[in-house]
Amino acid sequence: MIQACAPVGTPAGADAEMRDLLLGAIPALRAFAFSLTYDFDRTDDLVQDTLMRAWTKAESFRRGTNLTAWLFTILRNLFYSEQRKRKREIEDADGGHAGRLTSLPEQEVRVEMRAFQSALNLLPLAQREALVLVGAQSFTYEEAAEICGVAVGTIKSRVSRARGRLIESLGMDDAGDVGTDARTRAALDTR
């Protein structure tokens, strides 16, 4: 009896189904990576590194569990490893950061979005990460805690403090002052 096997050089667990699952997760990975880096090039690099790591370590993924959470954990670990390496660097090769400091947006919506993004950037990384996972990516507190490797109570605390700081930074009285944008409302929602 001849058994079908993966092509030479293909890691164990890496098959067509895994490839399709990884490809389907790219939009969520890009959104999460961008919320950490705020840089499209770094986002793309981080997502590519995450996918490569997931592909080569496919055998460690337990089928039937949350693939997105597994991928977010890989991405998060890669991001923090990169952060430790870049701790003393400020990368602005194309002048994008300097350009954002000097140019004013033309429309009110852009002004509000930049204010929100600036307020979000002022949050400590752990709080911003927790808020993005729960508010924008719609992970449960339990899933976010697993991704971050902390207790559920820690995630709840980080999300609560992040929401409070955002409301304060944006000069709002409470989350009711936010416009109708569903993602913004979700990020500030006080469950």
mmCIF file of C-alpha atoms in Angstrom:
data_model
loop_
_atom_site.group_PDB
_atom_site.id
_atom_site.type_symbol
_atom_site.label_atom_id
_atom_site.label_comp_id
_atom_site.label_asym_id
_atom_site.label_seq_id
_atom_site.Cartn_x
_atom_site.Cartn_y
_atom_site.Cartn_z
ATOM 1 C CA MET A 1 0.000 0.000 0.000
ATOM 2 C CA ILE A 2 1.441 3.359 -1.031
ATOM 3 C CA GLN A 3 0.851 6.272 1.315
ATOM 4 C CA ALA A 4 0.666 9.857 0.134
ATOM 5 C CA CYS A 5 3.231 12.034 1.804
ATOM 6 C CA ALA A 6 4.103 15.688 1.793
ATOM 7 C CA PRO A 7 6.696 16.932 -0.699
ATOM 8 C CA VAL A 8 10.312 16.775 0.421
ATOM 9 C CA GLY A 9 11.129 19.763 2.609
ATOM 10 C CA THR A 10 7.548 20.355 3.765
ATOM 11 C CA PRO A 11 7.346 20.577 7.579
ATOM 12 C CA ALA A 12 5.217 18.056 9.462
ATOM 13 C CA GLY A 13 1.652 19.289 9.823
ATOM 14 C CA ALA A 14 2.022 21.735 6.936
ATOM 15 C CA ASP A 15 -0.549 20.677 4.368
ATOM 16 C CA ALA A 16 -3.029 22.302 1.995
ATOM 17 C CA GLU A 17 -5.577 22.771 4.778
ATOM 18 C CA MET A 18 -3.005 24.533 6.983
ATOM 19 C CA ARG A 19 -1.956 26.703 4.042
ATOM 20 C CA ASP A 20 -5.577 27.767 3.459
ATOM 21 C CA LEU A 21 -6.086 28.477 7.163
ATOM 22 C CA LEU A 22 -2.933 30.607 7.284
ATOM 23 C CA LEU A 23 -3.926 32.548 4.181
ATOM 24 C CA GLY A 24 -7.377 33.184 5.645
ATOM 25 C CA ALA A 25 -5.839 34.633 8.808
ATOM 26 C CA ILE A 26 -3.727 37.259 7.015
ATOM 27 C CA PRO A 27 -6.212 40.171 7.345
ATOM 28 C CA ALA A 28 -6.556 39.678 11.109
ATOM 29 C CA LEU A 29 -2.783 39.282 11.484
ATOM 30 C CA ARG A 30 -2.159 42.483 9.524
ATOM 31 C CA ALA A 31 -4.647 44.428 11.638
ATOM 32 C CA PHE A 32 -3.113 43.193 14.894
ATOM 33 C CA ALA A 33 0.456 43.741 13.681
ATOM 34 C CA PHE A 34 -0.384 47.271 12.534
ATOM 35 C CA SER A 35 -1.933 48.054 15.927
ATOM 36 C CA LEU A 36 1.444 47.178 17.451
ATOM 37 C CA THR A 37 3.786 48.769 14.901
ATOM 38 C CA TYR A 38 1.846 51.578 13.157
ATOM 39 C CA ASP A 39 4.146 50.974 10.208
ATOM 40 C CA PHE A 40 3.023 49.195 7.045
ATOM 41 C CA ASP A 41 6.466 47.814 6.179
ATOM 42 C CA ARG A 42 7.079 46.469 9.674
ATOM 43 C CA THR A 43 3.524 45.098 9.687
ATOM 44 C CA ASP A 44 4.134 43.174 6.475
ATOM 45 C CA ASP A 45 7.476 41.864 7.751
ATOM 46 C CA LEU A 46 5.944 40.810 11.051
ATOM 47 C CA VAL A 47 3.048 39.023 9.337
ATOM 48 C CA GLN A 48 5.424 37.275 6.931
ATOM 49 C CA ASP A 49 7.670 36.164 9.800
ATOM 50 C CA THR A 50 4.608 34.937 11.706
ATOM 51 C CA LEU A 51 3.367 32.920 8.743
ATOM 52 C CA MET A 52 6.809 31.417 8.152
ATOM 53 C CA ARG A 53 7.141 30.479 11.818
ATOM 54 C CA ALA A 54 3.625 28.984 11.835
ATOM 55 C CA TRP A 55 4.331 27.022 8.651
ATOM 56 C CA THR A 56 7.585 25.574 9.938
ATOM 57 C CA LYS A 57 6.036 24.776 13.335
ATOM 58 C CA ALA A 58 2.692 23.557 11.958
ATOM 59 C CA GLU A 59 3.002 20.264 13.813
ATOM 60 C CA SER A 60 2.766 22.120 17.142
ATOM 61 C CA PHE A 61 -0.694 23.503 16.294
ATOM 62 C CA ARG A 62 -3.510 21.365 17.707
ATOM 63 C CA ARG A 63 -6.218 21.096 15.066
ATOM 64 C CA GLY A 64 -9.621 22.095 16.374
ATOM 65 C CA THR A 65 -8.249 24.887 18.591
ATOM 66 C CA ASN A 66 -8.254 28.613 17.842
ATOM 67 C CA LEU A 67 -5.766 29.116 14.997
ATOM 68 C CA THR A 68 -6.029 32.915 15.142
ATOM 69 C CA ALA A 69 -5.119 32.956 18.824
ATOM 70 C CA TRP A 70 -2.127 30.680 18.097
ATOM 71 C CA LEU A 71 -0.999 32.965 15.272
ATOM 72 C CA PHE A 72 -1.499 36.106 17.386
ATOM 73 C CA THR A 73 0.673 34.550 20.090
ATOM 74 C CA ILE A 74 3.425 33.879 17.552
ATOM 75 C CA LEU A 75 3.101 37.401 16.140
ATOM 76 C CA ARG A 76 3.145 38.965 19.602
ATOM 77 C CA ASN A 77 6.253 36.999 20.600
ATOM 78 C CA LEU A 78 8.030 38.000 17.389
ATOM 79 C CA PHE A 79 7.059 41.633 17.949
ATOM 80 C CA TYR A 80 8.454 41.692 21.488
ATOM 81 C CA SER A 81 11.646 39.972 20.358
ATOM 82 C CA GLU A 82 12.026 42.640 17.697
ATOM 83 C CA GLN A 83 11.274 45.380 20.246
ATOM 84 C CA ARG A 84 14.059 44.152 22.514
ATOM 85 C CA LYS A 85 16.467 44.332 19.576
ATOM 86 C CA ARG A 86 15.286 47.796 18.515
ATOM 87 C CA LYS A 87 15.004 49.257 22.002
ATOM 88 C CA ARG A 88 17.354 52.138 21.330
ATOM 89 C CA GLU A 89 16.501 52.717 17.659
ATOM 90 C CA ILE A 90 14.076 55.153 16.057
ATOM 91 C CA GLU A 91 13.425 54.154 12.481
ATOM 92 C CA ASP A 92 12.254 56.922 10.166
ATOM 93 C CA ALA A 93 14.139 56.197 6.956
ATOM 94 C CA ASP A 94 11.430 57.576 4.666
ATOM 95 C CA GLY A 95 10.634 60.595 6.876
ATOM 96 C CA GLY A 96 7.073 59.385 7.481
ATOM 97 C CA HIS A 97 7.190 60.032 11.214
ATOM 98 C CA ALA A 98 8.581 63.526 10.729
ATOM 99 C CA GLY A 99 5.942 64.167 8.058
ATOM 100 C CA ARG A 100 3.126 63.225 10.434
ATOM 101 C CA LEU A 101 4.481 65.717 12.940
ATOM 102 C CA THR A 102 4.365 68.636 10.530
ATOM 103 C CA SER A 103 1.384 68.141 8.216
ATOM 104 C CA LEU A 104 -2.158 68.908 9.311
ATOM 105 C CA PRO A 105 -5.062 66.744 8.118
ATOM 106 C CA GLU A 106 -7.543 68.332 5.756
ATOM 107 C CA GLN A 107 -10.803 66.803 6.948
ATOM 108 C CA GLU A 108 -12.427 66.696 10.368
ATOM 109 C CA VAL A 109 -12.701 62.906 10.320
ATOM 110 C CA ARG A 110 -8.985 62.613 9.693
ATOM 111 C CA VAL A 111 -8.311 65.030 12.551
ATOM 112 C CA GLU A 112 -10.462 62.948 14.888
ATOM 113 C CA MET A 113 -8.865 59.703 13.747
ATOM 114 C CA ARG A 114 -5.399 61.110 14.263
ATOM 115 C CA ALA A 115 -6.401 62.306 17.727
ATOM 116 C CA PHE A 116 -7.704 58.838 18.508
ATOM 117 C CA GLN A 117 -4.579 57.207 17.099
ATOM 118 C CA SER A 118 -2.359 59.586 19.081
ATOM 119 C CA ALA A 119 -4.295 58.834 22.263
ATOM 120 C CA LEU A 120 -4.025 55.119 21.521
ATOM 121 C CA ASN A 121 -0.272 55.495 20.957
ATOM 122 C CA LEU A 122 0.104 57.123 24.382
ATOM 123 C CA LEU A 123 -1.241 54.031 26.107
ATOM 124 C CA PRO A 124 1.327 51.674 27.588
ATOM 125 C CA LEU A 125 1.936 48.860 25.107
ATOM 126 C CA ALA A 126 0.380 46.189 27.336
ATOM 127 C CA GLN A 127 -2.843 48.211 27.681
ATOM 128 C CA ARG A 128 -2.989 49.076 23.982
ATOM 129 C CA GLU A 129 -2.432 45.449 23.066
ATOM 130 C CA ALA A 130 -5.193 44.240 25.419
ATOM 131 C CA LEU A 131 -7.622 46.890 24.150
ATOM 132 C CA VAL A 132 -6.968 46.020 20.501
ATOM 133 C CA LEU A 133 -7.381 42.304 21.119
ATOM 134 C CA VAL A 134 -10.657 42.679 23.027
ATOM 135 C CA GLY A 135 -12.105 45.819 21.414
ATOM 136 C CA ALA A 136 -11.017 45.736 17.794
ATOM 137 C CA GLN A 137 -10.270 42.047 17.217
ATOM 138 C CA SER A 138 -13.262 40.833 19.284
ATOM 139 C CA PHE A 139 -11.333 38.243 21.246
ATOM 140 C CA THR A 140 -12.834 37.237 24.571
ATOM 141 C CA TYR A 141 -10.974 38.219 27.699
ATOM 142 C CA GLU A 142 -9.963 34.581 28.091
ATOM 143 C CA GLU A 143 -8.566 34.350 24.549
ATOM 144 C CA ALA A 144 -6.722 37.656 24.936
ATOM 145 C CA ALA A 145 -5.263 36.460 28.249
ATOM 146 C CA GLU A 146 -4.020 33.286 26.565
ATOM 147 C CA ILE A 147 -2.467 35.238 23.695
ATOM 148 C CA CYS A 148 -0.690 37.602 26.102
ATOM 149 C CA GLY A 149 0.236 34.868 28.543
ATOM 150 C CA VAL A 150 -1.377 36.589 31.540
ATOM 151 C CA ALA A 151 -4.359 36.017 33.834
ATOM 152 C CA VAL A 152 -7.872 36.964 32.678
ATOM 153 C CA GLY A 153 -8.120 39.524 35.491
ATOM 154 C CA THR A 154 -4.957 41.198 34.226
ATOM 155 C CA ILE A 155 -6.463 41.556 30.736
ATOM 156 C CA LYS A 156 -9.706 42.954 32.176
ATOM 157 C CA SER A 157 -7.721 45.443 34.239
ATOM 158 C CA ARG A 158 -5.573 46.498 31.271
ATOM 159 C CA VAL A 159 -8.633 46.960 29.048
ATOM 160 C CA SER A 160 -10.442 48.965 31.710
ATOM 161 C CA ARG A 161 -7.458 51.227 32.356
ATOM 162 C CA ALA A 162 -6.869 51.644 28.609
ATOM 163 C CA ARG A 163 -10.492 52.652 28.010
ATOM 164 C CA GLY A 164 -10.354 55.107 30.884
ATOM 165 C CA ARG A 165 -7.138 56.670 29.620
ATOM 166 C CA LEU A 166 -8.508 56.947 26.078
ATOM 167 C CA ILE A 167 -11.663 58.661 27.303
ATOM 168 C CA GLU A 168 -9.567 61.034 29.408
ATOM 169 C CA SER A 169 -6.993 61.706 26.656
ATOM 170 C CA LEU A 170 -9.732 62.497 24.151
ATOM 171 C CA GLY A 171 -11.411 64.910 26.577
ATOM 172 C CA MET A 172 -14.607 62.906 26.809
ATOM 173 C CA ASP A 173 -16.916 62.513 29.763
ATOM 174 C CA ASP A 174 -17.635 58.857 28.972
ATOM 175 C CA ALA A 175 -17.804 56.381 26.081
ATOM 176 C CA GLY A 176 -21.149 57.911 25.006
ATOM 177 C CA ASP A 177 -19.290 60.900 23.548
ATOM 178 C CA VAL A 178 -17.824 58.696 20.796
ATOM 179 C CA GLY A 179 -19.253 58.850 17.274
ATOM 180 C CA THR A 180 -21.040 56.051 15.471
ATOM 181 C CA ASP A 181 -17.941 54.229 14.198
ATOM 182 C CA ALA A 182 -18.465 50.640 15.398
ATOM 183 C CA ARG A 183 -14.779 49.865 15.913
ATOM 184 C CA THR A 184 -14.189 53.027 17.923
ATOM 185 C CA ARG A 185 -17.257 52.323 20.046
ATOM 186 C CA ALA A 186 -16.126 48.723 20.554
ATOM 187 C CA ALA A 187 -12.686 49.852 21.695
ATOM 188 C CA LEU A 188 -14.210 52.161 24.296
ATOM 189 C CA ASP A 189 -17.127 49.920 25.241
ATOM 190 C CA THR A 190 -17.248 49.420 29.005
ATOM 191 C CA ARG A 191 -18.541 45.861 29.241
#
